[in-house]
Each structure stands twice: as structure tokens, then as C-alpha cells.
Coordinates of C-alpha atoms and ligand atoms in Angstrom, one line a residue:
Chain U
M1 CA -17.9 -2.4 -6.2
D2 CA -16.8 -0.2 -3.3
V3 CA -17.4 3.3 -4.7
M4 CA -15.5 6.1 -3.0
H5 CA -17.1 9.2 -1.7
N6 CA -17.2 12.3 -3.8
F7 CA -14.2 14.5 -3.6
E8 CA -12.5 17.4 -5.4
L9 CA -9.3 16.3 -7.2
Y10 CA -6.4 18.6 -7.7
Q11 CA -3.4 17.8 -9.9
P12 CA -1.0 20.6 -9.3
G13 CA 2.2 20.9 -11.5
S14 CA 4.4 22.4 -8.8
V15 CA 5.1 22.2 -5.1
A16 CA 4.0 25.8 -4.7
D17 CA 0.6 25.1 -6.4
A18 CA 0.2 22.0 -4.2
Q19 CA 0.9 24.1 -1.2
A20 CA -1.6 26.7 -2.2
V21 CA -4.3 24.1 -2.5
L22 CA -3.4 22.4 0.7
K23 CA -3.6 25.8 2.4
D24 CA -7.0 26.6 1.2
N25 CA -8.3 23.0 2.0
P26 CA -7.1 22.2 5.5
D27 CA -8.8 18.8 5.2
A28 CA -7.2 17.9 1.8
W29 CA -5.4 14.6 1.6
I30 CA -2.2 14.2 -0.5
I31 CA -2.2 11.2 -2.8
A32 CA 0.9 9.9 -4.7
G33 CA 0.4 6.4 -5.9
G34 CA -2.9 6.0 -4.0
K35 CA -2.1 2.5 -3.0
D36 CA -2.6 3.2 0.7
S37 CA -5.1 5.9 0.3
L38 CA -7.8 4.4 -2.0
D39 CA -8.3 1.5 0.5
W40 CA -9.3 4.1 3.1
F41 CA -11.8 5.8 0.9
K42 CA -13.3 2.6 -0.6
D43 CA -13.9 1.3 2.9
R44 CA -15.4 4.8 3.7
V45 CA -13.3 5.0 6.9
K46 CA -11.6 8.2 5.8
Q47 CA -13.5 10.6 3.6
P48 CA -11.4 13.8 2.8
P49 CA -13.3 16.3 0.9
A50 CA -10.4 17.1 -1.5
L51 CA -7.4 15.2 -2.9
V52 CA -4.2 16.7 -4.0
D53 CA -2.5 14.3 -6.6
I54 CA 1.2 15.2 -6.4
S55 CA 2.4 12.5 -9.0
G56 CA 2.5 15.2 -11.8
I57 CA 5.0 17.4 -9.9
A58 CA 8.2 16.9 -11.9
E59 CA 10.6 18.2 -9.2
L60 CA 9.4 15.5 -6.8
H61 CA 10.4 12.7 -9.1
G62 CA 13.6 11.0 -10.0
I63 CA 17.0 9.8 -8.6
T64 CA 20.1 11.8 -8.7
A65 CA 23.7 11.4 -7.4
Q66 CA 24.7 13.6 -4.6
E67 CA 28.2 15.1 -4.0
D68 CA 28.9 12.9 -0.9
G69 CA 28.5 9.7 -2.9
G70 CA 25.0 9.4 -1.9
L71 CA 21.6 9.7 -3.8
W72 CA 18.6 11.9 -3.8
I73 CA 15.4 10.1 -4.3
G74 CA 12.4 12.2 -5.0
A75 CA 9.2 11.4 -3.1
T76 CA 7.1 10.3 -6.1
T77 CA 9.7 8.0 -7.6
T78 CA 8.0 4.7 -7.8
L79 CA 9.1 1.6 -5.9
T80 CA 9.8 -0.2 -9.2
E81 CA 12.0 2.7 -10.3
V82 CA 13.9 2.5 -6.9
A83 CA 14.2 -1.3 -7.2
E84 CA 15.6 -1.2 -10.8
D85 CA 17.8 1.9 -10.6
A86 CA 21.3 1.1 -11.5
A87 CA 22.9 3.5 -9.0
V88 CA 20.4 2.5 -6.1
R89 CA 21.5 -1.2 -6.9
E90 CA 25.1 -0.5 -6.8
K91 CA 25.3 1.9 -3.8
F92 CA 22.4 0.8 -1.7
P93 CA 21.3 -2.7 -2.8
M94 CA 19.3 -3.3 0.4
L95 CA 17.0 -0.3 -0.5
A96 CA 16.6 -1.7 -3.9
K97 CA 15.8 -5.1 -2.4
A98 CA 13.3 -3.7 0.1
A99 CA 11.5 -1.7 -2.5
G100 CA 11.3 -4.8 -4.7
L101 CA 9.8 -6.8 -2.0
V102 CA 6.8 -4.4 -1.4
A103 CA 3.4 -5.8 -2.2
S104 CA 3.2 -6.9 -5.9
P105 CA 4.7 -5.7 -9.3
Q106 CA 1.6 -3.8 -10.3
I107 CA 1.5 -2.1 -6.9
R108 CA 5.2 -1.1 -7.0
N109 CA 4.6 0.4 -10.6
L110 CA 2.5 3.1 -9.1
A111 CA 3.3 3.2 -5.4
T112 CA 5.8 5.8 -4.5
L113 CA 8.7 5.8 -2.0
G114 CA 7.2 8.9 -0.3
G115 CA 3.9 7.0 0.1
N116 CA 5.6 4.0 1.4
V117 CA 7.2 5.8 4.3
A118 CA 4.2 8.0 5.0
Q119 CA 1.7 5.1 4.8
D120 CA -0.6 4.5 7.7
T121 CA -0.4 1.3 10.0
R122 CA -2.2 -1.8 8.8
C123 CA -3.7 -2.9 12.2
V124 CA -7.0 -4.6 11.0
Y125 CA -9.1 -3.1 13.7
Y126 CA -7.9 0.5 12.9
R127 CA -8.2 0.0 9.1
D128 CA -11.8 -1.5 9.6
G129 CA -12.8 1.8 11.3
F130 CA -13.1 0.6 14.9
P131 CA -13.0 3.6 17.1
C132 CA -9.8 2.7 18.8
Y133 CA -7.2 5.0 20.5
R134 CA -5.5 5.8 17.1
A135 CA -8.9 6.7 15.6
G136 CA -9.7 8.9 18.6
G137 CA -11.5 6.5 20.8
N138 CA -10.4 5.0 24.2
T139 CA -9.7 1.4 23.6
C140 CA -7.3 -0.8 21.8
Y141 CA -9.2 -3.6 20.1
A142 CA -6.0 -5.3 19.3
N143 CA -4.9 -5.7 22.8
T144 CA -7.6 -7.7 24.5
P145 CA -7.5 -11.4 25.5
T146 CA -9.3 -12.5 22.5
A147 CA -8.0 -10.0 19.9
M148 CA -6.2 -11.1 16.9
N149 CA -2.8 -9.6 17.2
R150 CA -0.3 -11.8 15.5
E151 CA 0.9 -8.8 13.3
H152 CA 1.2 -6.4 16.3
T153 CA 3.9 -4.9 18.2
M154 CA 6.5 -6.4 20.8
Y155 CA 8.1 -3.0 21.9
E156 CA 7.1 0.3 23.2
A157 CA 3.4 -0.1 23.0
S158 CA 1.6 3.0 24.4
R159 CA -2.1 2.2 24.4
C160 CA -1.8 1.4 20.6
V161 CA 0.0 -1.9 19.7
A162 CA 0.1 -1.2 15.8
V163 CA 3.5 -1.7 14.0
T164 CA 5.2 0.2 11.1
P165 CA 4.2 -1.6 8.0
S166 CA 6.8 -0.2 5.5
D167 CA 9.6 -2.2 3.9
T168 CA 11.6 0.6 2.9
A169 CA 11.6 2.4 6.2
P170 CA 14.0 0.0 8.0
A171 CA 16.3 0.2 5.1
L172 CA 16.2 4.0 5.1
V173 CA 16.8 4.2 8.8
A174 CA 19.6 1.7 8.6
L175 CA 21.3 3.8 5.8
E176 CA 20.9 6.9 8.0
A177 CA 18.8 8.7 5.3
V178 CA 17.4 12.2 5.7
M179 CA 13.8 13.1 4.9
V180 CA 13.3 16.5 3.3
I181 CA 10.0 18.1 4.1
Q182 CA 8.5 21.3 2.7
R183 CA 6.7 23.0 5.6
G184 CA 5.3 26.4 4.7
S185 CA 8.1 28.3 3.1
R186 CA 10.8 26.3 4.9
Q187 CA 12.5 23.0 4.0
V188 CA 13.0 20.8 7.1
E189 CA 15.4 18.0 7.2
V190 CA 14.6 15.1 9.5
P191 CA 16.7 12.0 10.0
A192 CA 14.8 8.9 9.1
S193 CA 15.3 7.7 12.7
E194 CA 13.2 10.6 14.0
F195 CA 10.8 10.8 11.0
F196 CA 8.9 7.8 12.3
I197 CA 7.1 8.4 15.5
G198 CA 5.4 6.2 18.0
P199 CA 2.0 6.5 19.9
E200 CA 3.6 8.0 22.9
I201 CA 4.5 11.1 20.8
D202 CA 1.4 11.2 18.8
I203 CA -1.0 8.3 18.5
T204 CA -2.9 9.6 15.6
R205 CA 0.1 9.7 13.1
M206 CA 3.0 7.4 12.2
T207 CA 5.4 10.2 11.0
V208 CA 6.3 13.8 11.9
L209 CA 4.4 15.0 8.8
E210 CA 1.8 17.5 9.7
R211 CA -1.2 18.6 7.7
G212 CA 0.0 20.7 4.7
D213 CA 3.6 19.2 4.8
I214 CA 4.9 17.7 1.6
L215 CA 7.7 15.2 1.7
L216 CA 10.0 16.3 -1.1
G217 CA 12.3 13.3 -1.1
V218 CA 14.9 11.3 0.7
K219 CA 18.7 12.0 0.9
V220 CA 20.6 8.9 1.3
P221 CA 24.0 9.9 2.5
G222 CA 27.2 8.3 1.0
K223 CA 28.2 7.0 4.3
W224 CA 26.9 3.5 3.8
A225 CA 27.3 3.6 0.0
G226 CA 28.9 0.4 -1.4
S227 CA 29.0 -1.3 2.1
R228 CA 28.0 -4.9 2.8
Q229 CA 24.1 -4.8 2.9
Y230 CA 21.4 -7.2 3.8
F231 CA 17.7 -7.0 3.6
E232 CA 15.3 -9.9 4.4
K233 CA 11.4 -9.9 4.8
A234 CA 9.5 -12.6 6.5
A235 CA 5.8 -12.6 5.5
D236 CA 3.0 -15.1 5.1
R237 CA 3.1 -14.9 1.3
N238 CA 6.0 -13.5 -0.9
V239 CA 3.6 -11.3 -2.6
W240 CA 1.0 -8.8 -1.2
D241 CA 1.6 -9.5 2.4
F242 CA 3.2 -7.1 4.8
A243 CA 6.3 -8.0 6.7
L244 CA 5.7 -9.9 9.9
V245 CA 9.3 -9.0 10.6
N246 CA 11.9 -7.5 8.3
V247 CA 15.5 -6.7 8.8
A248 CA 17.9 -4.2 7.2
M249 CA 21.6 -4.1 7.7
A250 CA 24.6 -2.2 6.4
A251 CA 28.0 -3.1 7.6
R252 CA 31.6 -2.8 6.8
T253 CA 34.2 -5.5 7.3
E254 CA 38.0 -5.5 7.3
G255 CA 40.3 -8.5 7.7
G256 CA 37.5 -10.8 8.5
K257 CA 36.2 -8.6 11.3
I258 CA 33.1 -6.3 11.3
T259 CA 34.2 -2.8 11.7
A260 CA 30.9 -0.9 11.6
A261 CA 27.3 -2.0 11.5
S262 CA 23.8 -0.5 11.4
M263 CA 20.9 -2.9 11.8
V264 CA 17.2 -2.0 11.9
C265 CA 14.2 -4.2 12.2
G266 CA 10.6 -3.5 11.0
G267 CA 7.3 -5.0 12.1
V268 CA 8.1 -5.3 15.8
Q269 CA 7.4 -1.8 17.0
C270 CA 5.4 1.2 15.8
T271 CA 8.6 2.7 14.4
P272 CA 11.5 0.9 12.8
R273 CA 13.5 -0.6 15.6
R274 CA 17.3 0.0 15.8
M275 CA 19.0 -3.2 16.9
S276 CA 21.6 -1.3 19.1
D277 CA 22.3 -4.5 21.1
V278 CA 23.3 -6.4 18.0
E279 CA 25.2 -3.5 16.6
S280 CA 27.4 -3.1 19.6
L281 CA 27.9 -6.9 20.0
I282 CA 29.1 -7.5 16.5
V283 CA 31.5 -4.6 15.8
G284 CA 35.0 -5.9 16.3
E285 CA 34.1 -9.5 16.0
A286 CA 34.5 -12.1 13.2
P287 CA 31.1 -13.5 11.8
G288 CA 30.7 -17.2 12.4
A289 CA 28.5 -19.7 14.3
E290 CA 29.7 -18.4 17.7
L291 CA 28.8 -14.8 17.0
E292 CA 25.4 -15.9 15.4
G293 CA 24.5 -17.7 18.7
L294 CA 25.3 -14.5 20.6
V295 CA 23.4 -12.4 18.2
K296 CA 20.3 -14.6 18.7
R297 CA 20.5 -14.1 22.4
V298 CA 20.4 -10.4 22.4
A299 CA 18.4 -9.6 19.2
A300 CA 15.0 -9.7 20.7
R301 CA 16.0 -8.5 24.3
G302 CA 13.2 -6.8 26.0
A303 CA 10.5 -7.9 23.8
R304 CA 7.0 -8.1 25.3
P305 CA 4.9 -10.1 22.8
L306 CA 1.1 -10.1 22.9
N307 CA -1.1 -13.1 22.9
F308 CA -0.5 -14.3 19.3
N309 CA 2.8 -12.8 18.3
H310 CA 5.3 -14.8 20.4
F311 CA 6.6 -16.2 17.0
K312 CA 8.1 -12.9 16.2
V313 CA 10.8 -13.4 18.9
P314 CA 12.6 -16.3 17.1
L315 CA 11.8 -14.7 13.8
M316 CA 13.6 -11.5 14.9
Q317 CA 16.6 -13.5 16.4
N318 CA 17.0 -15.7 13.3
L319 CA 16.7 -12.8 10.8
A320 CA 19.4 -10.8 12.8
A321 CA 21.7 -14.0 12.8
R322 CA 21.1 -14.4 9.1
A323 CA 22.0 -10.8 8.4
V324 CA 25.3 -11.4 10.4
R325 CA 25.9 -14.7 8.6
S326 CA 25.9 -12.8 5.2
L327 CA 29.0 -11.0 6.4
A328 CA 30.9 -14.3 6.6
V329 CA 31.2 -15.0 2.9
Chain M
M1 CA -41.5 -9.5 25.2
D2 CA -44.9 -10.7 24.1
G3 CA -43.9 -10.5 20.5
I4 CA -42.9 -14.1 20.0
G5 CA -44.8 -15.7 17.1
P6 CA -45.7 -14.5 13.6
F7 CA -45.7 -10.9 12.8
D8 CA -48.9 -9.1 13.6
P9 CA -49.6 -5.8 11.9
T10 CA -51.9 -4.6 14.6
V11 CA -49.4 -4.9 17.3
G12 CA -47.3 -1.8 17.8
Y13 CA -43.9 -3.5 18.3
P14 CA -41.3 -1.4 20.1
S15 CA -38.6 -0.1 17.8
G16 CA -35.0 -0.4 18.4
P17 CA -33.0 -2.7 20.9
A18 CA -35.4 -4.5 23.3
I19 CA -33.1 -4.0 26.4
K20 CA -32.8 -0.4 27.5
E21 CA -30.9 0.9 30.6
I22 CA -31.9 3.9 32.1
G23 CA -29.2 6.2 33.4
P24 CA -29.2 8.3 36.5
E25 CA -31.1 11.1 35.0
G26 CA -33.4 8.8 33.2
R27 CA -31.4 9.1 30.0
H28 CA -31.1 6.1 27.7
I29 CA -27.6 4.7 27.7
P30 CA -26.8 3.1 24.3
L31 CA -25.4 -0.4 24.7
W32 CA -23.4 -0.1 21.6
K33 CA -22.0 2.4 19.3
P34 CA -22.0 2.1 15.6
L35 CA -18.4 1.5 14.5
H36 CA -18.7 3.6 11.4
M37 CA -21.2 4.0 8.6
S38 CA -21.1 0.7 6.5
R39 CA -21.7 0.9 2.9
R40 CA -25.2 -0.7 3.4
A41 CA -26.1 1.8 6.0
F42 CA -25.0 4.5 3.8
L43 CA -27.1 3.2 0.8
R44 CA -30.1 2.8 3.0
G45 CA -29.5 6.3 4.5
V46 CA -29.5 7.8 1.1
V47 CA -32.7 6.1 0.0
C48 CA -34.6 6.7 3.2
S49 CA -33.8 10.4 3.3
G50 CA -36.1 10.7 0.4
T51 CA -33.4 11.8 -2.1
V52 CA -34.4 10.6 -5.6
I53 CA -31.4 8.6 -6.5
A54 CA -31.4 5.2 -8.3
G55 CA -28.8 2.6 -7.6
S56 CA -27.0 3.2 -10.8
A57 CA -27.1 7.0 -10.4
Y58 CA -25.5 6.5 -7.0
L59 CA -22.8 4.4 -8.7
F60 CA -22.1 6.8 -11.5
S61 CA -22.2 9.9 -9.4
T62 CA -23.9 11.9 -12.1
A63 CA -25.2 14.5 -9.8
S64 CA -22.1 16.7 -9.9
P65 CA -21.7 19.0 -7.0
A66 CA -21.4 22.7 -7.9
R67 CA -17.7 23.2 -8.6
A68 CA -16.3 25.0 -5.7
D69 CA -12.9 25.6 -7.0
A70 CA -11.9 26.1 -10.6
R71 CA -8.4 24.6 -9.9
A72 CA -9.9 21.2 -9.5
V73 CA -9.8 18.6 -12.4
E74 CA -12.5 18.8 -15.2
R75 CA -14.7 15.8 -15.6
M76 CA -14.6 15.6 -19.3
I77 CA -11.3 14.0 -20.3
S78 CA -10.0 12.2 -23.3
L79 CA -8.6 8.8 -22.6
T80 CA -6.6 6.7 -25.0
V81 CA -7.5 3.0 -24.7
N82 CA -6.3 0.4 -27.1
G83 CA -5.2 3.1 -29.6
R84 CA -8.5 4.8 -29.6
T85 CA -9.0 8.2 -28.0
H86 CA -12.4 8.5 -26.2
T87 CA -13.9 11.6 -24.7
V88 CA -15.6 10.5 -21.5
D89 CA -17.1 12.2 -18.4
V90 CA -15.2 10.8 -15.4
P91 CA -15.8 12.1 -11.9
P92 CA -12.7 12.4 -9.8
N93 CA -13.5 9.5 -7.6
E94 CA -13.7 7.0 -10.4
T95 CA -11.3 4.1 -10.8
L96 CA -9.9 3.1 -14.1
A97 CA -11.4 -0.3 -13.9
F98 CA -14.8 1.4 -13.6
T99 CA -14.3 3.7 -16.5
I100 CA -13.0 0.9 -18.7
R101 CA -15.8 -1.4 -18.0
Y102 CA -18.8 0.7 -17.5
R103 CA -18.2 3.8 -19.6
L104 CA -16.2 2.3 -22.5
G105 CA -17.9 -1.2 -22.3
L106 CA -14.6 -3.1 -22.3
T107 CA -15.6 -5.8 -19.9
G108 CA -12.6 -8.0 -20.7
T109 CA -10.9 -6.3 -17.6
K110 CA -12.3 -8.0 -14.6
V111 CA -12.8 -6.8 -11.0
G112 CA -12.0 -9.4 -8.5
C113 CA -11.2 -7.9 -5.2
N114 CA -11.2 -4.2 -6.0
H115 CA -8.5 -3.7 -3.4
A116 CA -5.2 -4.3 -5.3
E117 CA -5.0 -7.9 -3.9
C118 CA -5.7 -10.2 -7.0
G119 CA -4.6 -8.7 -10.4
A120 CA -7.8 -9.6 -12.3
C121 CA -8.0 -5.9 -13.2
T122 CA -4.5 -5.5 -14.6
V123 CA -4.0 -3.2 -17.5
M124 CA -1.1 -1.4 -19.1
A125 CA -0.5 2.3 -18.7
D126 CA 2.3 3.4 -21.0
G127 CA 3.5 -0.1 -21.1
V128 CA 3.7 -0.6 -17.3
T129 CA 1.2 -3.0 -15.5
V130 CA -1.2 -1.4 -13.1
Y131 CA -4.1 -2.5 -11.1
S132 CA -7.0 -0.4 -12.7
C133 CA -9.3 -1.1 -9.7
S134 CA -6.9 0.8 -7.5
T135 CA -6.0 3.7 -9.9
L136 CA -8.0 6.9 -10.3
T137 CA -8.7 7.4 -14.0
H138 CA -7.6 11.0 -13.7
R139 CA -4.2 9.8 -12.4
V140 CA -3.5 8.0 -15.7
R141 CA -5.5 10.1 -18.1
S142 CA -2.5 11.2 -20.2
K143 CA -1.1 7.7 -20.5
E144 CA -1.8 5.1 -23.2
I145 CA -4.0 2.4 -21.7
V146 CA -4.0 -1.1 -23.1
T147 CA -6.6 -3.7 -21.9
V148 CA -6.9 -7.3 -22.8
E149 CA -9.0 -6.3 -25.7
G150 CA -6.1 -4.5 -27.3
I151 CA -3.7 -7.3 -27.2
A152 CA -4.8 -9.4 -30.2
A153 CA -4.0 -8.0 -33.6
P154 CA -6.7 -5.8 -35.3
D155 CA -7.5 -8.7 -37.6
G156 CA -8.3 -11.0 -34.7
T157 CA -5.0 -12.9 -34.8
L158 CA -4.2 -13.9 -31.2
H159 CA -1.0 -12.7 -29.6
P160 CA 1.5 -15.5 -29.0
V161 CA 0.8 -15.2 -25.2
Q162 CA -3.0 -15.8 -25.8
Q163 CA -2.3 -18.7 -28.3
A164 CA 0.2 -20.3 -25.9
F165 CA -2.2 -20.0 -22.9
I166 CA -4.8 -21.9 -25.0
E167 CA -2.4 -24.6 -26.0
E168 CA -1.1 -25.0 -22.4
L169 CA -4.8 -25.1 -21.0
A170 CA -3.9 -22.3 -18.8
P171 CA -7.4 -20.7 -18.0
Q172 CA -9.5 -22.9 -15.8
C173 CA -12.5 -20.7 -14.9
G174 CA -10.8 -17.9 -16.8
F175 CA -11.5 -15.0 -14.4
C176 CA -7.9 -14.3 -13.8
T177 CA -6.9 -14.8 -17.5
P178 CA -7.2 -11.2 -18.9
G179 CA -4.9 -10.0 -16.1
Q180 CA -2.5 -12.8 -16.7
V181 CA -2.4 -12.1 -20.5
V182 CA -1.8 -8.4 -19.8
S183 CA 1.1 -9.0 -17.3
A184 CA 2.6 -11.6 -19.6
V185 CA 2.5 -9.4 -22.7
A186 CA 4.0 -6.5 -20.7
L187 CA 6.9 -8.8 -19.6
L188 CA 7.6 -10.0 -23.2
N189 CA 7.5 -6.4 -24.6
K190 CA 10.2 -5.5 -22.1
N191 CA 12.1 -8.7 -21.9
P192 CA 11.4 -11.1 -24.8
R193 CA 13.5 -13.9 -23.4
P194 CA 12.7 -14.1 -19.7
T195 CA 14.0 -16.8 -17.5
V196 CA 11.4 -18.9 -15.6
D197 CA 12.2 -16.9 -12.5
E198 CA 11.7 -13.6 -14.3
A199 CA 8.4 -14.8 -15.7
R200 CA 7.2 -16.0 -12.3
H201 CA 8.1 -12.7 -10.8
A202 CA 6.3 -10.8 -13.6
L203 CA 3.1 -12.9 -13.0
S204 CA 3.5 -12.7 -9.2
G205 CA 0.9 -9.9 -8.9
N206 CA -1.8 -12.1 -10.5
L207 CA -3.6 -14.5 -8.2
C208 CA -5.3 -17.5 -9.8
R209 CA -7.9 -19.0 -7.5
C210 CA -8.0 -22.1 -9.7
G211 CA -4.2 -22.5 -9.1
A212 CA -3.3 -22.9 -12.6
Y213 CA 0.0 -21.0 -12.1
D214 CA 2.2 -23.7 -13.7
H215 CA 0.1 -23.6 -16.9
Y216 CA 0.4 -19.9 -17.1
L217 CA 4.0 -20.0 -16.5
R218 CA 4.5 -22.7 -19.2
G219 CA 2.4 -20.5 -21.6
V220 CA 4.7 -17.5 -21.0
M221 CA 7.7 -19.5 -21.8
K222 CA 6.3 -21.0 -24.8
A223 CA 5.1 -17.6 -26.1
A224 CA 8.7 -16.3 -25.4
E225 CA 9.9 -18.6 -28.0
R226 CA 7.5 -17.2 -30.6
V227 CA 7.6 -13.5 -30.2
Ligands
FAD1 C1 -2.4 -5.2 -1.2 C2 -1.4 -4.3 -0.7 C3 -0.2 -4.9 -0.2 C4 0.8 -4.1 0.3 N1 1.9 -4.6 0.7 C5 3.0 -3.9 1.2 C6 4.1 -4.4 1.7 O1 4.4 -5.6 1.6 N2 5.2 -3.5 2.2 C7 4.9 -2.3 2.2 O2 5.9 -1.5 2.6 N3 3.8 -1.6 1.8 C8 2.8 -2.5 1.2 N4 1.6 -1.9 0.8 C9 1.4 -0.5 1.0 C10 1.8 0.3 -0.2 O3 2.7 -0.4 -1.1 C11 2.4 1.5 0.2 O4 1.5 2.1 1.0 C12 2.8 2.4 -1.0 O5 4.2 2.4 -1.2 C13 2.1 3.8 -0.8 O6 2.6 4.5 -1.8 P1 1.6 5.4 -2.6 O7 2.4 6.4 -3.3 O8 0.6 4.5 -3.4 O9 0.8 6.1 -1.4 P2 -0.5 6.9 -1.2 O10 -1.6 6.2 -0.9 O11 -0.5 7.9 -2.4 O12 -0.1 7.8 0.0 C14 0.1 7.1 1.3 C15 0.1 8.1 2.4 O13 1.2 9.0 2.4 C16 1.0 10.4 2.2 N5 2.0 10.8 1.2 C17 2.3 10.3 0.1 N6 3.2 11.0 -0.5 C18 3.4 12.0 0.3 C19 4.3 13.2 0.2 N7 5.1 13.4 -0.8 N8 4.3 14.1 1.2 C20 3.4 13.9 2.2 N9 2.6 12.9 2.4 C21 2.6 12.0 1.4 C22 -0.5 10.3 1.7 O14 -1.1 11.5 2.1 C23 -1.1 9.1 2.3 O15 -1.5 9.5 3.6 C24 0.6 -2.7 0.3 C25 -0.5 -2.1 -0.1 C26 -1.6 -2.9 -0.6 C27 -2.8 -2.3 -1.2
FES2 S1 -9.6 -6.3 -8.8 FE1 -7.9 -5.0 -9.0 S2 -6.4 -6.2 -8.0 FE2 -8.2 -7.4 -7.5
FES3 S1 -8.2 -19.7 -14.1 FE1 -9.7 -19.4 -12.5 S2 -8.8 -17.9 -11.4 FE2 -7.3 -18.3 -12.7

């Protein structure tokens, strides 16, 4: 069995206690469900000397209604809880669906929403410990003539060609959620669209979270509550596998026409990619075969596939068209 | 190199890679860089450094480092498994699968992949299924753990799921069976009358390399009629 390195484990009962431990141990690693972290440790690619298990902090857990008709979802709320919660299903069905499509039932039972958005990328070279750009080296092993890069990016590559692996991230960006972060004594609110960062901003991390930061939870505003929503994930297998491409859409229709739309695509870029071209195309139009044809033409505009991921272009186009089709009925 | 042929102990073979390139200042330029320490290299590293550490001692991490910080977790914990509370010495880096199998001797729980990708290690924690291979024991120490050994009645009567799996010839090699049993029982505890789709969904985190999925599914549906 792959045995993990030795580490000190802390199980604080409050955010303040967790912060105190994080302050005393600058190299400490936060662990919530551990479903991303333990793989790193078993493979011995990352060996932090101390772990801070935040799953016992009551204030980080649970789903509560907000005044604006939205929801507050604590960072350590499990994906199963998000997927099965009555309020989430009623107001934000695509978030429930996205959470319910992550990995497998047993993983969702422990994995947290906070961990899902904060997880690291799944580029196999990086995960296997290759000294690539993201790991502090000076090569990208996934972007060479023979590299296996069918899971990798089509947009905004900057040295690194890894993609965002999360299924809930596109849903949260489409719903215009706000991430609430405890940084020192301050609470910082970051829109989901700015929470995820690409390699051109910082190649060593996927989000704005810095060492010592604790994600408290996610505020999903009432803006899209009860709207028409769609989430679809295309993966090799229905269970365990990460999305090759996933699409999340929230929209409103009136009199057969689309009046507002927010569409975001995952798995094609280092951050969830807003499909602005599709959004501006469909607003004011009536869903139908003609619109779907146009959507397919703009959905993957500007894509620059690598050697083995050209299939993502039609995948993206078709997923966008299917999302629009869901508004027809 | 003249070293072709059987190994000759009297020859002083050069160590390391045969081809060496000499840099401008006569320095050796390595042709490759180790990617990272593999587990094997680590094991060898430990043994060669002369540290007295047997394989099992390495696995069990018995040499506890001096506790630097009193806020960190204690190793001695009580763990409730199948209704019995055990006092066990669990280092922080130990997974639940490891504790169950090697400290409590409950080897019904299998470890297939050890990476949360197969389901052989499925156990219940407070009635919810989890992969014990990818869960720190300390993370669930306050929860009630149920393994496959805790499914049958104390007098040995099989649970309807176990009985139905036998009748439907579900296990082929049987390696995934403990996990399938636990997932199926957890489903029926929560939802005694599942639809086929609900049952399929509940068992979707359990891989069966023998491909006996339909047999397991029929077993769950049969058991649902009896619970
Ligand atoms: C076999 C397998 C298949 C998977 N398939 C999918 C999939 O299909 N889709 C998908 O989206 N994911 C998938 N995942 C990834 C996994 O589901 C997510 O990574 C999971 O949601 C992580 O949650 P966690 O709580 O277990 O994370 P952890 O491992 O506990 O944490 C992940 C990271 O987030 C940080 N973190 C966690 N919580 C906080 C917080 N509150 N504040 C600051 N930092 C924090 C941790 O420091 C760590 O770096 C898969 C994982 C495995 C092992
Ligand atoms: S051994 Fe735990 S999931 Fe495979
Ligand atoms: S019976 Fe052999 S793995 Fe399922």
C-alpha cells in the first residue's frame, strides 16, 4: 500500500483555532474531505509537515437561505449534501446536478464543495511529479509533439496547458456565486469568475487562495434562483472520470424568447470559460434548430486545440447547443 | 566499455551512467534529473542509510517523532467498529482501511486501488458509505464504522443482501463483494424500495473487474423484496 509520509494532524474546532495553527505552520496544508489531498501524499509528490483538518468546524458546514433568495453553502458541506439538499435542488438545480456528477457516491459522501473548487489540476504529468512549469520547472511535458494531452486546454495556455477539473466550478461561475475567504482578520469576498486564476496570473495555483487563507463558503445570489438551468458533463465513464468538457447554463425565457443567459464551460481552459459569444447570440432569440446551428458555430470560437484534444471542439459546440435546446421545451 | 560478459568481481566496474559529458569547467553535467523520489527509492534510501527499520516498522510508523505541538491529535483513540469500541494506536497518516485490516484484523474490507477509484474498501461511517482507503482514521474516529463483518446478524444469519448475492451468483472472484455488500446495505437502510436506477446509482462507486454488475443489481432488487 502506498503509505503517506509522517505529518502532524490538527483538528481545530473553530476558524480562529485553524488560523492559529496555520499561522504557526506556514507549510501546513488544509484538508477537508481529503479526496484531492491524499492522492498527492500517497504518491509522495507533496509532503506537507502538518495537516489542518477543517471538517470538524461547525461554522463552515451547512446550507442556509439568504435574504436575497439565494443560498449560503458552507465550505465543508459535502457534495452529497449539496446534491440532495431540497433548497439547492429547487433554486439551483444545475449546482445540485453538478455536485451529484462528481466522481462516485462514496467520494461525494466525504468530498466538500470547498475542496472541489480549491482542488488542484489533474494534468497527469503534473500529478505524477514531473518537474513542469507548474511544479517550478521550466518545461511543459503535456505540450510536446508526443505528449498525451487529450484532457488538456484549448484556450489561454500560458506555458502550462492544464485545465480546471471541477464540476461545480462552472456551475458556480454561471450562477455568479461569491466565494467568501477568511484572510487574516478580514473576510474577503471574491466573485467566482475571479476566484479561479490561470497560469498567466500564477502558474503554481488554480485559485486566488493564498497560504493561510480559509474558504468559509459560497454565497449563491438569488439572481438566478428558479431560472431555467442546465448542466451536462461529458466524460469517458459516468463514474470517477473527470469532465472532458462540461457546460453549465442559467437562463430566463419569456414568450418563447430567451431574455437572459449565463453559460460557462469547464475542461477547456485553466479556469471555467464564460461562453460570452453564445450568451450574446441567444439573448433575444427563440430556441430552435436554427439557433442551435448558430450556437454551434460560435461556441468554440478561438479554440486552439493541442495534438490530441481536437475532439473537444465539437464536444463544446454540441454541449452548448444541447443547453440551448433545453430551453425549447 | 570492456565489461561485456559475465560479472567479474575482480573488475572495478565504473559506477553510475556510462556516458559522461564534461562541461566547460570540467564539471559533470547530469544527463537526466530524477523526477521525484519514487517509493522504491525512498525505501532503499532508508535501508541504505543504516537506520534500523524493518519493512513492517516502516509501514506501521511506530517510531513516533517527538511531539512538537500539543494541539496536534493524540495517537491513542477509541474507534467504534461493528458496535465494538476498540482503543487503538493510530498515527495521523494512517487510513481507515489500514486500521481496520492491520490493527483490528478485520480483513473482509479489501484494498484494490488505494486511490478512491474502485470501491473494494467501502465501509459505512455513520451509515454513509466511504472509501476507507482514502479516509484518514482520525477524520472519522467519532463515527460508527460498519465493515462487511458487521453486516450479518450476530448469530451468523446472513443479511438479505448477502443471501440474495449468493442466490444470484453475484460474486465471481469475490474481491469487490465486501464493498458491493456494504454499498447495497447502506442503500436499503436509507431506501428499502429502490428503483433499479437508484440501485445502479448506489452501486456505481463499486467497480467489479469480473463484470458481474447485473448479478449484483439483481441481488439488490431481490434483497429489497425481503428487507
Ligand atoms: C477518483 C477520483 C475521481 C474524481 N472525480 C472528480 C470529478 O469527476 N469531478 C470533480 O469535480 N472532482 C473529481 N474528483 C476530485 C474530488 O472530488 C474533489 O477534489 C473533491 O471535491 C475535493 O474535496 P475534498 O474536500 O475531498 O478536498 P481536499 O482534498 O480536502 O482539499 C482539496 C484542496 O482544497 C484545499 N481546501 C479544501 N477546503 C478548503 C477551504 N475551506 N479553504 C481553503 N482551502 C481548502 C485543500 O488545501 C486542498 O488543497 C475526483 C477525485 C478522485 C480521487
Ligand atoms: S481501495 Fe479504496 S477505492 Fe479502491
Ligand atoms: S466479483 Fe470479481 S471483481 Fe467483482
